[in-house]
Short mmCIF file of C-alpha atoms in Angstrom, two decimals:
data_model
loop_
_atom_site.label_atom_id
_atom_site.label_comp_id
_atom_site.label_asym_id
_atom_site.label_seq_id
_atom_site.Cartn_x
_atom_site.Cartn_y
_atom_site.Cartn_z
CA MET A 1 100.15 -28.78 -21.38
CA THR A 2 103.47 -31.01 -22.21
CA ILE A 3 105.61 -33.70 -19.93
CA ARG A 4 108.42 -35.04 -21.17
CA LYS A 5 111.73 -36.61 -20.82
CA ASN A 6 115.16 -35.10 -21.96
CA GLU A 7 117.73 -36.93 -23.03
CA ASN A 8 119.93 -37.06 -20.40
CA GLY A 9 116.92 -38.66 -18.08
CA THR A 10 115.49 -35.90 -16.26
CA TRP A 11 111.58 -34.48 -16.86
CA LEU A 12 110.44 -30.83 -18.16
CA VAL A 13 107.40 -29.63 -17.47
CA LYS A 14 105.47 -26.34 -20.19
CA GLY A 15 102.44 -25.52 -20.22
CA LYS A 16 99.67 -22.23 -20.14
CA ALA A 17 96.93 -22.26 -17.53
CA LYS A 18 94.04 -19.85 -17.81
CA THR A 19 93.77 -16.96 -15.12
CA ALA A 20 90.28 -15.91 -13.25
CA GLU A 21 90.17 -12.81 -15.56
CA GLY A 22 90.73 -14.80 -18.82
CA LYS A 23 94.21 -14.36 -19.60
CA TYR A 24 96.68 -17.47 -20.05
CA ILE A 25 100.32 -17.78 -18.37
CA SER A 26 102.68 -19.79 -19.06
CA TYR A 27 104.93 -21.73 -17.10
CA TYR A 28 107.90 -23.96 -17.33
CA LYS A 29 110.24 -25.92 -15.44
CA ASN A 30 113.25 -28.43 -16.37
CA GLY A 31 115.06 -30.89 -14.00
CA PHE A 32 113.05 -33.14 -12.51
CA SER A 33 114.34 -36.52 -11.50
CA LYS A 34 111.07 -38.46 -11.63
CA LYS A 35 107.93 -38.04 -13.89
CA SER A 36 105.57 -38.23 -10.63
CA GLU A 37 107.43 -34.92 -9.32
CA ALA A 38 107.04 -33.13 -12.48
CA VAL A 39 103.33 -34.21 -12.51
CA ILE A 40 102.86 -32.99 -8.91
CA TRP A 41 104.77 -29.26 -9.22
CA GLU A 42 102.43 -29.07 -12.74
CA GLU A 43 99.20 -29.39 -10.77
CA ASN A 44 100.18 -27.48 -8.16
CA LYS A 45 101.46 -24.76 -9.99
CA ARG A 46 98.23 -24.80 -12.64
CA ILE A 47 96.34 -24.23 -9.14
CA GLN A 48 98.47 -21.30 -8.63
CA ILE A 49 97.67 -19.47 -11.73
CA GLN A 50 94.01 -20.17 -11.65
CA LYS A 51 93.76 -18.85 -8.12
CA PRO A 52 92.73 -15.22 -7.48
CA ASP A 53 95.79 -12.93 -7.16
CA GLY A 54 95.23 -12.35 -3.40
CA ASP A 55 95.34 -16.42 -2.79
CA HIS A 56 99.11 -16.08 -4.12
CA PRO A 57 101.35 -17.80 -3.18
CA GLU A 58 99.49 -21.08 -2.11
CA ARG A 59 100.26 -22.51 1.51
CA TYR A 60 101.03 -26.09 2.31
CA ARG A 61 100.64 -27.31 5.34
CA LEU A 62 103.43 -30.02 6.64
CA ASP A 63 100.60 -32.61 6.98
CA THR A 64 99.99 -32.08 3.00
CA VAL A 65 103.28 -31.81 2.21
CA PHE A 66 103.84 -35.65 3.99
CA ASP A 67 100.59 -36.84 2.15
CA ARG A 68 101.91 -35.53 -1.44
CA PHE A 69 104.99 -37.47 -0.41
CA ALA A 70 103.70 -40.71 0.72
CA GLU A 71 101.80 -40.59 -2.40
CA THR A 72 104.91 -40.39 -4.60
CA GLY A 73 105.75 -43.37 -3.47
CA PRO A 74 109.26 -44.76 -2.96
CA SER A 75 110.12 -45.43 -6.73
CA GLY A 76 109.56 -42.38 -7.43
CA LEU A 77 111.41 -41.01 -4.64
CA GLY A 78 114.38 -42.82 -5.25
CA MET A 79 114.38 -44.67 -1.89
CA ALA A 80 114.82 -48.34 -0.89
CA LEU A 81 111.48 -49.56 0.69
CA GLN A 82 112.63 -49.82 4.35
CA THR A 83 113.90 -46.45 4.30
CA TYR A 84 110.20 -44.86 2.82
CA LYS A 85 108.42 -46.80 5.35
CA GLY A 86 110.79 -45.42 8.22
CA TYR A 87 108.89 -41.94 7.48
CA PHE A 88 105.84 -42.57 8.27
CA SER A 89 106.28 -44.06 12.10
CA VAL A 90 109.04 -40.99 12.45
CA TYR A 91 106.42 -38.57 11.25
CA ARG A 92 103.19 -39.70 13.16
CA LYS A 93 104.83 -39.73 16.60
CA TRP A 94 107.66 -37.61 16.43
CA ILE A 95 106.75 -34.63 13.44
CA HIS A 96 103.27 -34.86 13.20
CA PRO A 97 102.09 -33.74 16.53
CA THR A 98 103.78 -30.82 16.89
CA LEU A 99 104.56 -29.60 13.27
CA GLY A 100 101.97 -30.83 11.38
CA HIS A 101 99.04 -28.41 11.33
CA LEU A 102 101.22 -25.50 10.37
CA TYR A 103 101.98 -23.71 7.17
CA LEU A 104 105.61 -24.69 5.94
CA ASP A 105 106.09 -20.57 6.03
CA GLN A 106 105.48 -20.90 10.19
CA ILE A 107 108.01 -23.71 10.69
CA THR A 108 110.46 -21.07 11.98
CA ASP A 109 113.82 -20.89 13.76
CA PRO A 110 111.83 -20.56 17.09
CA VAL A 111 109.51 -23.12 16.35
CA LEU A 112 112.39 -25.73 15.51
CA GLN A 113 114.40 -25.16 18.59
CA ASP A 114 111.04 -26.01 20.96
CA TRP A 115 110.29 -28.53 18.59
CA TRP A 116 113.81 -30.20 19.23
CA SER A 117 113.78 -29.52 22.99
CA GLY A 118 111.04 -31.79 23.44
CA ILE A 119 112.91 -34.25 21.12
CA LEU A 120 116.43 -33.66 23.23
CA LYS A 121 114.20 -34.44 26.50
CA THR A 122 112.55 -37.92 25.49
CA PRO A 123 114.76 -40.87 26.49
CA GLY A 124 115.77 -42.67 23.65
CA ALA A 125 119.39 -43.30 21.67
CA SER A 126 120.92 -40.27 20.13
CA ARG A 127 121.17 -41.61 16.64
CA HIS A 128 117.69 -42.05 16.32
CA LYS A 129 117.04 -38.62 17.47
CA LEU A 130 119.18 -37.22 14.80
CA ASP A 131 117.39 -39.34 11.83
CA PHE A 132 113.91 -37.31 13.17
CA LYS A 133 115.68 -34.38 12.33
CA ASN A 134 117.34 -35.59 8.91
CA LYS A 135 113.68 -37.00 7.65
CA LEU A 136 112.29 -33.44 8.51
CA SER A 137 114.62 -32.04 6.65
CA CYS A 138 114.04 -34.21 3.61
CA LEU A 139 110.23 -33.23 3.69
CA PHE A 140 111.20 -29.62 3.21
CA ASN A 141 113.32 -30.68 0.45
CA PHE A 142 110.60 -32.59 -1.32
CA ALA A 143 108.31 -29.44 -0.61
CA ILE A 144 110.61 -27.47 -2.54
CA LYS A 145 111.41 -29.80 -5.53
CA MET A 146 107.44 -29.62 -5.94
CA GLY A 147 107.63 -25.96 -5.49
CA TYR A 148 105.10 -25.69 -2.37
CA THR A 149 107.88 -23.70 -0.48
CA ASP A 150 111.90 -22.17 -1.51
CA PHE A 151 113.40 -22.65 1.60
CA ASN A 152 114.04 -25.20 4.01
CA PRO A 153 114.51 -23.97 7.88
CA VAL A 154 115.52 -27.33 9.29
CA LYS A 155 119.36 -26.72 7.61
CA SER A 156 119.70 -23.13 8.40
CA SER A 157 118.64 -23.54 11.90
CA TYR A 158 121.23 -24.61 14.61
CA LEU A 159 119.52 -27.44 16.22
CA VAL A 160 122.09 -28.76 18.84
CA PRO A 161 123.23 -32.38 18.38
CA PRO A 162 122.55 -34.79 21.18
CA VAL A 163 124.81 -36.09 23.67
CA VAL A 164 126.30 -38.89 22.37
CA THR A 165 125.81 -41.59 25.38
CA PRO A 166 128.92 -43.49 26.59
CA ILE A 167 129.24 -47.28 26.25
CA LYS A 168 129.27 -48.26 29.86
CA LYS A 169 131.90 -50.62 31.81
CA ASP A 170 129.56 -53.20 32.65
CA GLU A 171 128.34 -53.47 29.15
CA LEU A 172 131.34 -55.25 28.06
CA TRP A 173 133.18 -58.18 27.79
CA THR A 174 137.05 -59.22 27.59
CA PRO A 175 138.11 -62.22 25.70
CA GLU A 176 138.40 -64.49 28.12
CA MET A 177 134.81 -63.94 29.29
CA LEU A 178 133.61 -64.77 25.33
CA LYS A 179 135.63 -67.77 25.76
CA THR A 180 133.72 -68.77 28.63
CA VAL A 181 130.07 -67.98 27.33
CA ILE A 182 131.12 -70.09 23.87
CA SER A 183 132.07 -73.03 25.87
CA TYR A 184 128.44 -73.66 26.68
CA GLY A 185 127.63 -73.13 23.22
CA TRP A 186 125.23 -76.07 21.63
CA ASN A 187 125.02 -74.73 18.00
CA ASN A 188 128.43 -74.12 16.27
CA ASP A 189 127.32 -71.70 13.18
CA TYR A 190 126.06 -69.30 15.89
CA ASP A 191 129.22 -69.65 18.14
CA GLN A 192 131.21 -68.97 14.98
CA VAL A 193 129.36 -65.50 14.31
CA LEU A 194 129.47 -64.48 18.09
CA PHE A 195 133.22 -65.15 17.61
CA PHE A 196 133.68 -63.11 14.26
CA LEU A 197 131.50 -60.18 16.17
CA PHE A 198 133.96 -59.91 18.72
CA TRP A 199 137.09 -60.17 16.70
CA THR A 200 136.48 -58.00 14.05
CA GLY A 201 133.95 -55.65 15.43
CA LEU A 202 131.44 -55.63 12.93
CA ARG A 203 127.41 -54.46 13.14
CA VAL A 204 125.51 -57.60 13.44
CA GLY A 205 123.95 -56.56 9.75
CA GLU A 206 127.03 -56.36 8.38
CA ALA A 207 128.59 -59.81 9.07
CA THR A 208 125.09 -61.45 8.21
CA GLY A 209 125.26 -59.57 4.86
CA LEU A 210 128.73 -60.59 3.81
CA ARG A 211 129.35 -62.97 0.65
CA TRP A 212 132.15 -65.01 -0.10
CA LYS A 213 133.27 -62.58 -2.68
CA ASP A 214 133.65 -59.91 -0.02
CA ILE A 215 136.36 -62.02 1.75
CA ASP A 216 140.00 -61.81 0.17
CA PHE A 217 141.66 -64.85 1.66
CA LYS A 218 145.10 -64.11 0.08
CA ASN A 219 145.39 -60.59 1.57
CA LYS A 220 143.78 -61.61 4.88
CA THR A 221 140.84 -59.04 4.31
CA LEU A 222 137.34 -58.70 4.21
CA THR A 223 135.29 -55.79 2.87
CA VAL A 224 132.10 -54.43 3.86
CA HIS A 225 129.41 -53.65 0.91
CA GLN A 226 126.31 -54.10 2.38
CA THR A 227 124.43 -54.78 5.64
CA MET A 228 121.48 -56.97 6.00
CA SER A 229 118.06 -55.58 7.45
CA PRO A 230 116.71 -57.14 10.62
CA ALA A 231 113.29 -56.87 8.51
CA THR A 232 114.96 -60.16 6.12
CA THR A 233 112.85 -63.22 6.48
CA LYS A 234 112.39 -66.76 4.48
CA LYS A 235 110.59 -65.38 1.71
CA GLN A 236 112.29 -62.19 1.53
CA ILE A 237 116.08 -60.95 1.48
CA ILE A 238 116.48 -57.28 2.39
CA VAL A 239 119.70 -56.07 2.18
CA ASN A 240 120.80 -51.94 2.34
CA ALA A 241 123.78 -50.08 1.75
CA PRO A 242 126.16 -49.60 5.17
CA LYS A 243 124.81 -47.23 7.63
CA SER A 244 127.01 -44.54 6.44
CA THR A 245 130.49 -43.73 3.89
CA THR A 246 132.70 -44.42 6.44
CA SER A 247 131.01 -47.77 7.08
CA PHE A 248 132.28 -49.25 3.25
CA ARG A 249 135.69 -50.26 4.69
CA THR A 250 138.18 -52.98 4.28
CA ILE A 251 139.63 -54.14 7.30
CA ASN A 252 142.32 -57.03 8.00
CA LEU A 253 141.54 -60.39 9.59
CA GLN A 254 143.97 -62.37 11.81
CA THR A 255 144.76 -66.14 11.25
CA SER A 256 142.24 -67.27 13.95
CA LEU A 257 139.41 -65.80 11.45
CA ILE A 258 141.01 -67.14 8.53
CA THR A 259 140.66 -70.19 9.62
CA LEU A 260 137.55 -70.30 10.77
CA LEU A 261 136.56 -68.82 7.30
CA GLU A 262 138.56 -71.78 5.77
CA ILE A 263 136.39 -74.43 7.47
CA ARG A 264 133.35 -72.99 6.84
CA LYS A 265 134.16 -72.81 3.11
CA ASP A 266 135.06 -76.77 3.46
CA ILE A 267 132.02 -77.56 5.29
CA LEU A 268 129.70 -75.52 2.30
CA ASN A 269 131.86 -76.95 -0.10
CA ASP A 270 133.59 -74.15 -2.04
CA PRO A 271 130.05 -72.28 -1.98
CA ASP A 272 129.51 -69.71 -5.21
CA PRO A 273 131.00 -66.36 -4.40
CA ASP A 274 127.89 -64.32 -4.53
CA SER A 275 126.09 -66.98 -1.36
CA TRP A 276 126.54 -66.08 2.24
CA VAL A 277 129.09 -66.69 4.54
CA PHE A 278 127.19 -66.87 7.47
CA THR A 279 124.38 -69.50 6.27
CA HIS A 280 123.07 -72.29 8.23
CA PHE A 281 124.81 -75.94 7.82
CA PRO A 282 122.23 -78.66 7.07
CA GLY A 283 120.54 -79.97 10.27
CA THR A 284 122.16 -77.93 12.69
CA GLY A 285 120.20 -77.03 16.24
CA PRO A 286 116.54 -75.69 16.90
CA TYR A 287 116.73 -73.05 14.84
CA MET A 288 117.48 -73.92 11.43
CA ARG A 289 116.27 -72.40 8.22
CA GLU A 290 116.98 -73.46 5.04
CA SER A 291 120.66 -74.57 4.18
CA GLY A 292 122.23 -71.49 2.00
CA GLN A 293 120.08 -68.94 3.76
CA PRO A 294 121.69 -66.13 5.78
CA MET A 295 121.54 -66.42 9.05
CA SER A 296 118.34 -64.64 10.83
CA VAL A 297 119.54 -61.79 13.03
CA GLY A 298 116.25 -62.37 15.12
CA CYS A 299 117.04 -66.57 16.14
CA LEU A 300 120.99 -65.45 16.17
CA ARG A 301 119.15 -62.87 19.40
CA THR A 302 117.65 -65.29 20.78
CA TYR A 303 120.33 -67.83 20.47
CA PHE A 304 122.54 -65.28 22.19
CA VAL A 305 120.14 -64.45 24.97
CA LYS A 306 119.55 -68.24 25.81
CA LEU A 307 123.58 -68.64 25.69
CA GLN A 308 124.00 -66.39 28.50
CA ALA A 309 120.99 -67.20 30.75
CA LEU A 310 122.20 -70.91 30.70
CA VAL A 311 126.38 -69.29 31.43
CA SER A 312 124.63 -67.65 34.45
CA GLU A 313 122.87 -70.67 36.12
CA LYS A 314 126.20 -72.86 35.18
CA GLU A 315 128.98 -69.96 36.34
CA PRO A 316 127.15 -67.64 38.87
CA ASP A 317 130.52 -66.63 40.33
CA ALA A 318 132.27 -65.71 36.69
CA ASN A 319 130.83 -62.20 37.05
CA ILE A 320 130.38 -61.95 32.96
CA PRO A 321 127.75 -59.37 32.27
CA TYR A 322 124.48 -60.06 30.60
CA ILE A 323 124.94 -57.47 27.00
CA PRO A 324 123.18 -57.05 24.25
CA LEU A 325 124.54 -58.67 20.67
CA LYS A 326 125.68 -55.07 19.35
CA ALA A 327 127.86 -54.90 22.74
CA LEU A 328 130.29 -57.31 21.35
CA ARG A 329 131.18 -54.67 18.80
CA SER A 330 131.54 -52.60 21.86
CA SER A 331 133.60 -54.80 23.35
CA HIS A 332 136.14 -54.87 20.27
CA ALA A 333 136.43 -51.25 20.20
CA SER A 334 137.32 -50.88 23.62
CA TRP A 335 140.01 -53.44 23.89
CA LEU A 336 141.45 -52.26 21.09
CA ILE A 337 141.86 -48.66 23.02
CA PHE A 338 142.68 -50.17 25.79
CA HIS A 339 145.49 -51.88 23.99
CA GLN A 340 146.54 -48.04 22.84
CA ILE A 341 146.18 -49.06 19.22
CA ASP A 342 145.89 -45.63 16.93
CA ASP A 343 142.78 -43.69 16.92
CA GLN A 344 142.71 -43.76 13.70
CA LEU A 345 143.06 -47.07 12.48
CA ILE A 346 140.21 -48.19 15.19
CA ALA A 347 137.48 -45.37 13.76
CA THR A 348 138.54 -46.75 10.46
CA ARG A 349 138.09 -50.48 11.46
CA MET A 350 134.89 -49.58 13.28
CA GLY A 351 133.46 -47.80 10.17
CA HIS A 352 133.17 -44.55 12.46
CA SER A 353 134.73 -41.33 12.84
CA VAL A 354 137.29 -40.33 15.58
CA LYS A 355 135.44 -37.91 17.08
CA THR A 356 132.58 -40.74 17.63
CA LEU A 357 134.88 -43.09 18.70
CA ARG A 358 135.90 -41.00 21.56
CA GLN A 359 132.57 -39.94 22.64
CA CYS A 360 131.36 -43.39 22.81
CA TYR A 361 134.24 -44.96 24.91
CA ALA A 362 135.22 -41.95 26.80
CA HIS A 363 135.38 -44.25 30.14
CA ILE A 364 138.15 -46.52 28.30
CA TYR A 365 140.28 -43.77 27.40
CA ALA A 366 140.25 -42.31 30.57
CA MET A 367 140.85 -46.03 32.02
CA SER A 368 143.88 -46.20 29.48
CA ARG A 369 145.51 -43.19 30.41
CA ALA A 370 145.37 -43.87 33.97
CA SER A 371 147.08 -46.95 32.96
CA LEU A 372 149.63 -44.89 30.82
CA THR A 373 150.36 -42.61 33.83
CA GLY A 374 150.79 -45.56 36.41
CA ARG A 375 153.25 -46.96 33.73
CA LEU A 376 155.15 -44.30 33.84
CA VAL A 377 155.68 -43.78 37.12
CA GLU A 378 157.08 -46.97 37.65
CA ILE A 379 159.37 -46.23 34.81
CA THR A 380 160.40 -42.67 36.18
CA THR A 381 160.84 -43.98 39.88
CA GLY A 382 162.83 -47.21 38.47
CA LYS A 383 160.13 -49.67 39.73
CA ASN A 384 159.14 -52.28 37.37
#
């Protein structure tokens, strides 16, 4: 038997195995991206050849496929460690209980529809449910590579997409609310990030993952190349690719944001282009980490919670709703929609598709249309 690496970097397997009748059967397969894939495929192929004819083809349960998937490891699978780890919790909780005991050829369209129906009935974010389906599809793709099956039923089945829950009106802030809240801030580092999140619409990880080389001061733009993982610690900084292909984007920055960044740059004494934009200044507040480290997303969230509690105590009549940190991004999008900025421009700025934008902010569009209708009535009746 031979496992050899080709000039193009792929792996080739060829060899012979003896059947129960004493005959030798040759096997050959080319194009494996990893050596580990070639090894597992060959082991499986030799078992198939050595089995009696009545046992062909070898049948595998989904649990067995996942065990082989786990054994292959992140490097063998060509994926980031955090992505690899994510499969374990999803498989254990959402896939294994219903499908794990089944053979691959038993996971048919009706079985998938029943499984998916149960997923849709459980509470949780739509994007998480889509992730369950995508991970199951990836496991079948892995099984195909290993020669366990030649069919991915997830790709051929139509699983109704989960309904995207619209952003609620009471989960949004106006610029005036932001100004009031920040006026009570006690940590300038965090206050600047809150201001930046509201007026750029960046995801929290995208903002904390910015480096100075991503900022173009001349053209007043920033480019999103990566996102900071929530799993980042003092000992290990973890950055990932942006959430989707549309998340790779360049957005314009207004003068107030350019001024904020210039001030930070001056305080940091002309930082290295590869250093973090939102790092901590020396001796800044109770959540101080070592200067030069990226800002902790967890500490930022804690600060935001405490800041809102303080404002609620000091300004009980301000009617400022409590919102999670990620809602600053939603507030930015809603503000743009209400001011009738072109949908495509907003979607590009947010790293969304236009379809997703309209689903998430349906009630804002309704309010905007009502405002437009009122204005048209004023114009046509001559009432200004």
